[in-house]
Amino acid sequence: MGNKQTIFTAQQLDSYQDCTYFTRKEILRLFDRYRDLAPQLVPLDYTCQPDVKLPYELIGSMPELKDNPFRQRIAEVFSDDGEGNMTLDDFLDMFSVLSEMAPRDLKAYYAFKIYDFNNDDFLCKSDLEKTLNKLTRNELTEDEVRMVCEKVIDESDLDNDGRLSLEDFQTMIVRAPDFLSTFHIRI
Amino acid sequence: MAYRVNISQTDSDSESDFEDMGGSKPGQGTFRFIREPAASTQRCPESLQMDNFRECTGANREDLPFTASGHMRDETLDTGQRKSLQRHHWSAATLKVLSSMPSRTAGINAVIPKYARDSSQQPQTSSHDSSHHSKSIQADFVQEEMEEISAEENKYEQLVSNLRGLSVSEAMRKLRATPLSLADKMRVRRLAFRDVDESSFISRNIACYRRLGLYISRTWRHCLFSCLSVLASLQLWHSPMKILSGRFGTGVLSYFLFLRTLLLFNLFLFTINGLFLVFPQAVNPPPHDLHSNNFTGLELLTGTGYLSQSVMFYGFYTNTTLTTCRAVNATKTADLPICDPLQPQMVPYSIPAAYLFTIAISFFIICIILVYSMSKSFGRSFQVLKSNRNLAGNIFCIWDFKVSKNTSVRLQSEKISTQLKELMSELTSGEDAKSYTQRLCRLMVHVLAWVICLISIVLSAMAVHYLSEACITQSPFKDTELLLLPAVVSAINLLLPGLFNLCTWVENYDSPSVCVYVSIFRNLMLKVSLVGVLCFRWLGRIAVEPESHGLQCWENCVGQELYRLLLMDFVFTVLYTFLGEFLWRLFFKQVLRRNRKPVFDIARNVLELIYGQTLTWLGVLFAPLLPAVQIIKLFVLFYMKKSSLLLNCQASRQPWRASQMTTLFVSLLFFPSYLGAAVSVTYTIWTIKPSTECGPFRNLTTMFHSGKLWVQQLESSNTLLFWLSWAYDFLVENPLFLFVVNGVFLIVIYVHSQVVDGQRRIVSRLQKQIENEGKDKKFLITNLQALFERSSLVSPYR
């Protein structure tokens, strides 16, 4: 109901609305943002579901992501091919999970994936070290980084195998109420 | 031997867990997600491996079962690398067993996302090494993959069937929270809701009434979504807030979100008052005497003169009942036509009753909204498990993804590294062993600071009190002198928090959050005492003996004072923002030659907002249009603070725990602010005698009386409503009933708090149990591994 738009069919918009945390208006606005990244690549008519993928360089140049140290991981986690090249569906999915209304468990799942640099479903010591270095822009010495990683694993490794599984991560997130407000991008 | 049995047991357990998955817990709010353990995706090779173990002949380690699948051999080769990553140097076989434990492989309803599928394929590339068992193993692997894919399809179907079993909104909520890619989610949605979306008109099997029901529910859903999207699009100030959060982070954003919430509250109050109170009376204005009509600009500031006779203040409202027609022998309303019983008439609209009930109902609704938002915010920020130092959680939650400006990102990184360095130094050096004299010194400093703050608060309260007494004794009030008291109050509100900040800076608290709480508390004490003194002035002095102060209409006077306070507060804030922050920055730049900009003090500004809102709530009874003034004030304040921030301030270097602070602010808004205002208003309505010459409650003993009179009037005009007056007498006037209700509430609260206490204890006990289980597991695995190693070196296997 409302304005006539010809980018999506009504079913497509309904389906997007049901599967993301966005309203119609926000979905159309996000489409405009997506298209603005590469107007010559993205058609104005998505009713026939064209297969358009924007390369990672364009996604990573968005003002919301441009200076984020984790932007490459974010793009890789949400992209279909794991390289950061995103279709419109991936784009919507990414901002939906990072929006205000996504529940804690869903965000924790994707946060885990983002911090898991080697994609082995565990946060091992190297993942933690890389995370720390990205957080502090390599300002901590190696000793300090090692100490912090050991303490982190000590604190949250509940099943004692030297690395953090998804359950450990989620238990840890439950204890940190700020997670919902920091793992959030406004678009 | 023994442990072969164990392993196959784990094996069958994990398989049965997969079967279990489908049938469980559709009512659960969250999905637990299956991940395939990356190190092994195969479930059979455990038994394969053990078989090979049995078959192996050599005592040579290389020929051990670990070579049966080339996968394992590669892993032993990589052990060297892995050793540096893992703490306990488990062997590859142990790792395999660990990763196929039930706790790792059990999951409930979710489908494996394709990431796990991709990652699980990585180790398989190393498994196709040559070994004499490789062919049979390869075949098994292929079979594994096919089983896996069909298992996945099964899980999709399980997800779909689970969703079908729920109501549509529940299912949508669950689907949205599933960690699948959007394309997969849309596919699942299509599968699950095929029948609901298809036009059911075509199918003849559906009965007529059900068809209609489905049609209605679909159009209702569409309407609801479009309405919600309209409401959501009323996102006021969306892009300015984005710019601010991009530059300053979540802490500063929470101030502006709070401002927006207050604006919405005031908008609500304004609409309700406007519709039910201001509009009916404005359309039928009372006859007013025109003795003060010269309009000077000062009147906007003082609220006297022209404004005092306008719809803004209490005095404008009459104690009449508005009707469109009059009874035959009514003389007062001679200009209205006579009622014709055959024609439709407007329901007589009693202004006093409308005044009373509008104020009461709007306060009640605000109470409900505040309690609801307080409980929601409290729930979100509640920490389930007490942890003194949740370093791990802090690390993963510390990065504020909203920050997008380059310099702010760099600042954030610096902030994080400073925090971590401090933490590490604390860990390595332990607690500072402060000497006895040092501790005593610090205690003295704390005591001194507290004494100074308390004395300053008491002095300022007394100053305001004496000033107010002086003003009262020296009536009639002159125009400019009216502004003296509000100016003094606003000046105190502005300067004293600066003193408190200085005290906390001198005290040098160890933990920044304690520092914030202490300064909030001191600021709050100041404002509570000031508002308390003023309330005493209004309700205890002016309202009680209005004639002795020469006031015909004391409510008007109180309303005007609140109006002046609000405006003066606004003027001083503007002055402080423009002069204070701007001059501060210039001072630092020119005189001290440093590029340090002032930091935006979030706590202080939020308390200012709460103070303004308290004044509005206090004043709504005496000046129904005061929310409109507050709305304009908040609007201007937003743009002013935003531009001042962007020009003059820099982001704070202290960490700001946004969700806990937001909970605190909402609770402060409820507890001293709203409750205090509600208590004062209730006290006024219940006990104080309204003035006899103005307002809708003239000639009544209390304002509350009008409600009773109205109910009696209704009863007399329409005897069917006798139950209303009976209910009124029994419920509202009867103190016993109120006591009983309060008692019941207190009991319920007590029971709930005991339940929460018990749950907390259970949670800590369970946590200990988990830790013990972890230790047990480690113990068992170490010993089993040792046993295995010993036996592999010693005994042959035939």
mmCIF file of C-alpha atoms in Angstrom, chain B residues 188-408:
data_model
loop_
_atom_site.group_PDB
_atom_site.id
_atom_site.type_symbol
_atom_site.label_atom_id
_atom_site.label_comp_id
_atom_site.label_asym_id
_atom_site.label_seq_id
_atom_site.Cartn_x
_atom_site.Cartn_y
_atom_site.Cartn_z
ATOM 1 C CA VAL B 188 12.300 -21.625 3.680
ATOM 2 C CA ARG B 189 9.595 -19.004 3.911
ATOM 3 C CA ARG B 190 8.245 -19.959 0.524
ATOM 4 C CA LEU B 191 8.168 -23.597 1.503
ATOM 5 C CA ALA B 192 6.614 -22.999 4.876
ATOM 6 C CA PHE B 193 3.977 -20.506 3.900
ATOM 7 C CA ARG B 194 3.009 -21.791 0.554
ATOM 8 C CA ASP B 195 -0.557 -22.480 1.605
ATOM 9 C CA VAL B 196 -1.101 -19.270 3.475
ATOM 10 C CA ASP B 197 -0.024 -17.051 0.634
ATOM 11 C CA GLU B 198 -1.856 -18.838 -2.105
ATOM 12 C CA SER B 199 -5.191 -17.414 -2.841
ATOM 13 C CA SER B 200 -7.489 -19.638 -0.959
ATOM 14 C CA PHE B 201 -10.497 -18.447 -2.798
ATOM 15 C CA ILE B 202 -9.828 -20.889 -5.518
ATOM 16 C CA SER B 203 -9.816 -23.930 -3.314
ATOM 17 C CA ARG B 204 -13.330 -25.138 -2.782
ATOM 18 C CA ASN B 205 -12.522 -27.155 0.255
ATOM 19 C CA ILE B 206 -12.404 -24.141 2.486
ATOM 20 C CA ALA B 207 -15.679 -23.166 4.043
ATOM 21 C CA CYS B 208 -17.127 -19.767 3.342
ATOM 22 C CA TYR B 209 -16.599 -18.268 6.769
ATOM 23 C CA ARG B 210 -12.995 -19.430 6.876
ATOM 24 C CA ARG B 211 -12.372 -17.848 3.515
ATOM 25 C CA LEU B 212 -13.646 -14.573 4.820
ATOM 26 C CA GLY B 213 -11.583 -14.970 7.956
ATOM 27 C CA LEU B 214 -8.423 -15.551 5.948
ATOM 28 C CA TYR B 215 -9.134 -12.569 3.753
ATOM 29 C CA ILE B 216 -9.676 -10.340 6.743
ATOM 30 C CA SER B 217 -6.532 -11.531 8.483
ATOM 31 C CA ARG B 218 -4.463 -10.942 5.369
ATOM 32 C CA THR B 219 -5.711 -7.426 4.783
ATOM 33 C CA TRP B 220 -5.329 -6.673 8.480
ATOM 34 C CA ARG B 221 -1.723 -7.830 8.368
ATOM 35 C CA HIS B 222 -1.056 -5.649 5.357
ATOM 36 C CA CYS B 223 -2.653 -2.643 7.019
ATOM 37 C CA LEU B 224 -0.752 -3.201 10.221
ATOM 38 C CA PHE B 225 2.569 -3.419 8.439
ATOM 39 C CA SER B 226 1.946 -0.282 6.455
ATOM 40 C CA CYS B 227 0.860 1.609 9.579
ATOM 41 C CA LEU B 228 3.886 0.423 11.469
ATOM 42 C CA SER B 229 6.110 1.482 8.632
ATOM 43 C CA VAL B 230 4.543 4.937 8.722
ATOM 44 C CA LEU B 231 5.151 5.160 12.440
ATOM 45 C CA ALA B 232 8.677 3.895 12.077
ATOM 46 C CA SER B 233 9.358 6.401 9.353
ATOM 47 C CA LEU B 234 8.567 9.133 11.834
ATOM 48 C CA GLN B 235 12.133 8.550 12.852
ATOM 49 C CA LEU B 236 12.831 12.033 13.893
ATOM 50 C CA TRP B 237 16.394 13.216 13.477
ATOM 51 C CA HIS B 238 17.633 9.971 12.006
ATOM 52 C CA SER B 239 20.524 11.424 10.024
ATOM 53 C CA PRO B 240 21.782 13.965 12.587
ATOM 54 C CA MET B 241 21.960 11.156 15.121
ATOM 55 C CA LYS B 242 23.862 9.045 12.661
ATOM 56 C CA ILE B 243 26.434 11.774 12.182
ATOM 57 C CA LEU B 244 26.783 12.181 15.935
ATOM 58 C CA SER B 245 27.137 8.503 16.647
ATOM 59 C CA GLY B 246 29.613 8.217 13.828
ATOM 60 C CA ARG B 247 31.776 10.825 15.398
ATOM 61 C CA PHE B 248 31.271 10.416 19.133
ATOM 62 C CA GLY B 249 30.039 6.890 19.684
ATOM 63 C CA THR B 250 27.229 5.291 21.597
ATOM 64 C CA GLY B 251 27.540 7.304 24.807
ATOM 65 C CA VAL B 252 26.744 10.684 23.322
ATOM 66 C CA LEU B 253 24.090 9.071 21.158
ATOM 67 C CA SER B 254 22.292 7.868 24.271
ATOM 68 C CA TYR B 255 21.870 11.490 25.402
ATOM 69 C CA PHE B 256 20.170 12.403 22.149
ATOM 70 C CA LEU B 257 18.008 9.297 22.204
ATOM 71 C CA PHE B 258 16.918 10.255 25.704
ATOM 72 C CA LEU B 259 16.089 13.742 24.459
ATOM 73 C CA ARG B 260 13.976 12.289 21.702
ATOM 74 C CA THR B 261 12.140 10.040 24.180
ATOM 75 C CA LEU B 262 11.319 13.040 26.356
ATOM 76 C CA LEU B 263 10.107 14.896 23.305
ATOM 77 C CA LEU B 264 7.718 12.062 22.527
ATOM 78 C CA PHE B 265 6.418 12.067 26.098
ATOM 79 C CA ASN B 266 5.747 15.768 25.914
ATOM 80 C CA LEU B 267 4.115 15.419 22.530
ATOM 81 C CA PHE B 268 1.793 12.850 23.997
ATOM 82 C CA LEU B 269 0.910 15.081 26.950
ATOM 83 C CA PHE B 270 0.381 18.018 24.656
ATOM 84 C CA THR B 271 -1.939 16.126 22.324
ATOM 85 C CA ILE B 272 -4.056 14.749 25.134
ATOM 86 C CA ASN B 273 -4.293 18.073 26.896
ATOM 87 C CA GLY B 274 -4.900 19.889 23.668
ATOM 88 C CA LEU B 275 -7.686 17.636 22.500
ATOM 89 C CA PHE B 276 -9.598 17.265 25.708
ATOM 90 C CA LEU B 277 -8.848 20.415 27.590
ATOM 91 C CA VAL B 278 -7.475 23.287 25.623
ATOM 92 C CA PHE B 279 -9.520 22.930 22.492
ATOM 93 C CA PRO B 280 -12.985 22.780 24.098
ATOM 94 C CA GLN B 281 -12.211 25.718 26.337
ATOM 95 C CA ALA B 282 -10.518 27.759 23.641
ATOM 96 C CA VAL B 283 -13.546 27.376 21.428
ATOM 97 C CA ASN B 284 -15.773 28.676 24.232
ATOM 98 C CA PRO B 285 -13.634 31.286 25.901
ATOM 99 C CA PRO B 286 -14.881 32.836 29.105
ATOM 100 C CA PRO B 287 -15.580 36.551 29.135
ATOM 101 C CA HIS B 288 -12.430 38.234 30.304
ATOM 102 C CA ASP B 289 -11.807 41.685 31.624
ATOM 103 C CA LEU B 290 -9.479 43.703 29.510
ATOM 104 C CA HIS B 291 -7.498 45.518 32.135
ATOM 105 C CA SER B 292 -4.080 44.397 31.066
ATOM 106 C CA ASN B 293 -3.685 44.536 27.370
ATOM 107 C CA ASN B 294 -0.434 46.234 26.598
ATOM 108 C CA PHE B 295 1.755 43.444 25.356
ATOM 109 C CA THR B 296 5.424 43.873 26.047
ATOM 110 C CA GLY B 297 8.053 41.322 25.169
ATOM 111 C CA LEU B 298 8.907 40.762 28.809
ATOM 112 C CA GLU B 299 5.576 39.088 29.308
ATOM 113 C CA LEU B 300 6.663 36.135 27.241
ATOM 114 C CA LEU B 301 9.422 35.600 29.709
ATOM 115 C CA THR B 302 7.479 36.239 32.908
ATOM 116 C CA GLY B 303 4.167 34.775 31.928
ATOM 117 C CA THR B 304 2.200 37.633 33.432
ATOM 118 C CA GLY B 305 -0.125 40.138 31.876
ATOM 119 C CA TYR B 306 -1.567 39.052 28.606
ATOM 120 C CA LEU B 307 -0.401 35.494 28.947
ATOM 121 C CA SER B 308 -1.932 35.042 32.357
ATOM 122 C CA GLN B 309 -5.360 35.518 30.875
ATOM 123 C CA SER B 310 -4.761 33.174 28.000
ATOM 124 C CA VAL B 311 -5.415 29.505 27.563
ATOM 125 C CA MET B 312 -1.927 28.829 28.843
ATOM 126 C CA PHE B 313 -2.730 29.032 32.495
ATOM 127 C CA TYR B 314 -5.181 27.599 34.934
ATOM 128 C CA GLY B 315 -7.095 30.825 35.363
ATOM 129 C CA PHE B 316 -8.543 30.723 31.903
ATOM 130 C CA TYR B 317 -10.570 27.630 32.541
ATOM 131 C CA THR B 318 -14.115 27.886 33.792
ATOM 132 C CA ASN B 319 -16.175 25.659 35.947
ATOM 133 C CA THR B 320 -18.983 25.418 33.468
ATOM 134 C CA THR B 321 -20.394 22.620 31.502
ATOM 135 C CA LEU B 322 -20.266 23.191 27.806
ATOM 136 C CA THR B 323 -23.404 22.436 25.909
ATOM 137 C CA THR B 324 -24.635 23.394 22.504
ATOM 138 C CA CYS B 325 -28.111 24.118 23.739
ATOM 139 C CA ARG B 326 -29.680 25.169 26.977
ATOM 140 C CA ALA B 327 -32.547 24.077 29.107
ATOM 141 C CA VAL B 328 -35.738 26.078 28.883
ATOM 142 C CA ASN B 329 -35.349 28.098 32.025
ATOM 143 C CA ALA B 330 -31.613 28.524 32.064
ATOM 144 C CA THR B 331 -30.673 32.141 32.334
ATOM 145 C CA LYS B 332 -26.921 32.141 32.287
ATOM 146 C CA THR B 333 -26.482 30.763 28.848
ATOM 147 C CA ALA B 334 -29.038 32.981 27.239
ATOM 148 C CA ASP B 335 -27.286 33.068 23.924
ATOM 149 C CA LEU B 336 -27.679 29.362 23.241
ATOM 150 C CA PRO B 337 -30.736 27.942 21.526
ATOM 151 C CA ILE B 338 -33.213 25.956 23.581
ATOM 152 C CA CYS B 339 -32.745 22.228 23.630
ATOM 153 C CA ASP B 340 -34.913 20.372 21.277
ATOM 154 C CA PRO B 341 -35.337 16.808 22.544
ATOM 155 C CA LEU B 342 -35.910 15.493 19.079
ATOM 156 C CA GLN B 343 -32.696 16.809 17.608
ATOM 157 C CA PRO B 344 -29.263 15.305 18.347
ATOM 158 C CA GLN B 345 -27.346 17.230 20.977
ATOM 159 C CA MET B 346 -23.783 17.285 22.091
ATOM 160 C CA VAL B 347 -23.091 15.463 25.301
ATOM 161 C CA PRO B 348 -22.626 18.109 27.969
ATOM 162 C CA TYR B 349 -18.927 18.528 28.438
ATOM 163 C CA SER B 350 -17.991 19.394 31.981
ATOM 164 C CA ILE B 351 -14.758 21.341 32.034
ATOM 165 C CA PRO B 352 -13.831 20.664 35.673
ATOM 166 C CA ALA B 353 -14.312 16.930 35.245
ATOM 167 C CA ALA B 354 -12.411 17.016 31.967
ATOM 168 C CA TYR B 355 -9.550 18.885 33.628
ATOM 169 C CA LEU B 356 -9.299 16.433 36.490
ATOM 170 C CA PHE B 357 -9.633 13.287 34.458
ATOM 171 C CA THR B 358 -7.347 14.408 31.634
ATOM 172 C CA ILE B 359 -4.529 15.155 34.026
ATOM 173 C CA ALA B 360 -5.113 11.970 36.011
ATOM 174 C CA ILE B 361 -5.345 9.693 32.996
ATOM 175 C CA SER B 362 -2.337 11.192 31.233
ATOM 176 C CA PHE B 363 -0.234 10.760 34.378
ATOM 177 C CA PHE B 364 -1.422 7.185 34.659
ATOM 178 C CA ILE B 365 -0.524 6.390 31.053
ATOM 179 C CA ILE B 366 2.894 7.988 31.451
ATOM 180 C CA CYS B 367 3.442 5.868 34.557
ATOM 181 C CA ILE B 368 2.698 2.711 32.611
ATOM 182 C CA ILE B 369 4.955 3.714 29.722
ATOM 183 C CA LEU B 370 7.817 4.570 32.075
ATOM 184 C CA VAL B 371 7.551 1.345 34.044
ATOM 185 C CA TYR B 372 7.428 -0.664 30.833
ATOM 186 C CA SER B 373 10.453 1.024 29.284
ATOM 187 C CA MET B 374 12.327 0.776 32.576
ATOM 188 C CA SER B 375 11.721 -2.937 32.837
ATOM 189 C CA LYS B 376 12.657 -3.512 29.188
ATOM 190 C CA SER B 377 15.863 -1.547 29.499
ATOM 191 C CA PHE B 378 16.680 -3.240 32.798
ATOM 192 C CA GLY B 379 16.145 -6.641 31.230
ATOM 193 C CA ARG B 380 18.525 -5.824 28.404
ATOM 194 C CA SER B 381 21.305 -4.595 30.656
ATOM 195 C CA PHE B 382 20.958 -7.201 33.338
ATOM 196 C CA GLN B 383 24.014 -9.293 33.917
ATOM 197 C CA VAL B 384 23.069 -12.851 34.576
ATOM 198 C CA LEU B 385 26.324 -14.138 35.952
ATOM 199 C CA LYS B 386 28.252 -11.937 38.266
ATOM 200 C CA SER B 387 31.720 -11.542 36.912
ATOM 201 C CA ASN B 388 34.225 -9.240 38.402
ATOM 202 C CA ARG B 389 36.392 -8.955 35.422
ATOM 203 C CA ASN B 390 34.821 -10.016 32.216
ATOM 204 C CA LEU B 391 37.815 -9.322 30.050
ATOM 205 C CA ALA B 392 36.716 -11.638 27.300
ATOM 206 C CA GLY B 393 33.295 -10.103 27.029
ATOM 207 C CA ASN B 394 34.796 -6.652 27.126
ATOM 208 C CA ILE B 395 37.133 -7.369 24.270
ATOM 209 C CA PHE B 396 34.449 -8.626 21.973
ATOM 210 C CA CYS B 397 31.966 -5.923 22.861
ATOM 211 C CA ILE B 398 34.303 -3.027 23.093
ATOM 212 C CA TRP B 399 34.423 -2.035 19.482
ATOM 213 C CA ASP B 400 31.627 0.398 18.737
ATOM 214 C CA PHE B 401 30.621 -0.397 15.172
ATOM 215 C CA LYS B 402 28.679 2.818 14.847
ATOM 216 C CA VAL B 403 31.761 4.995 14.919
ATOM 217 C CA SER B 404 32.613 5.863 11.371
ATOM 218 C CA LYS B 405 34.695 9.018 11.297
ATOM 219 C CA ASN B 406 38.377 8.412 10.761
ATOM 220 C CA THR B 407 39.654 10.415 13.701
ATOM 221 C CA SER B 408 37.086 8.903 16.031
#
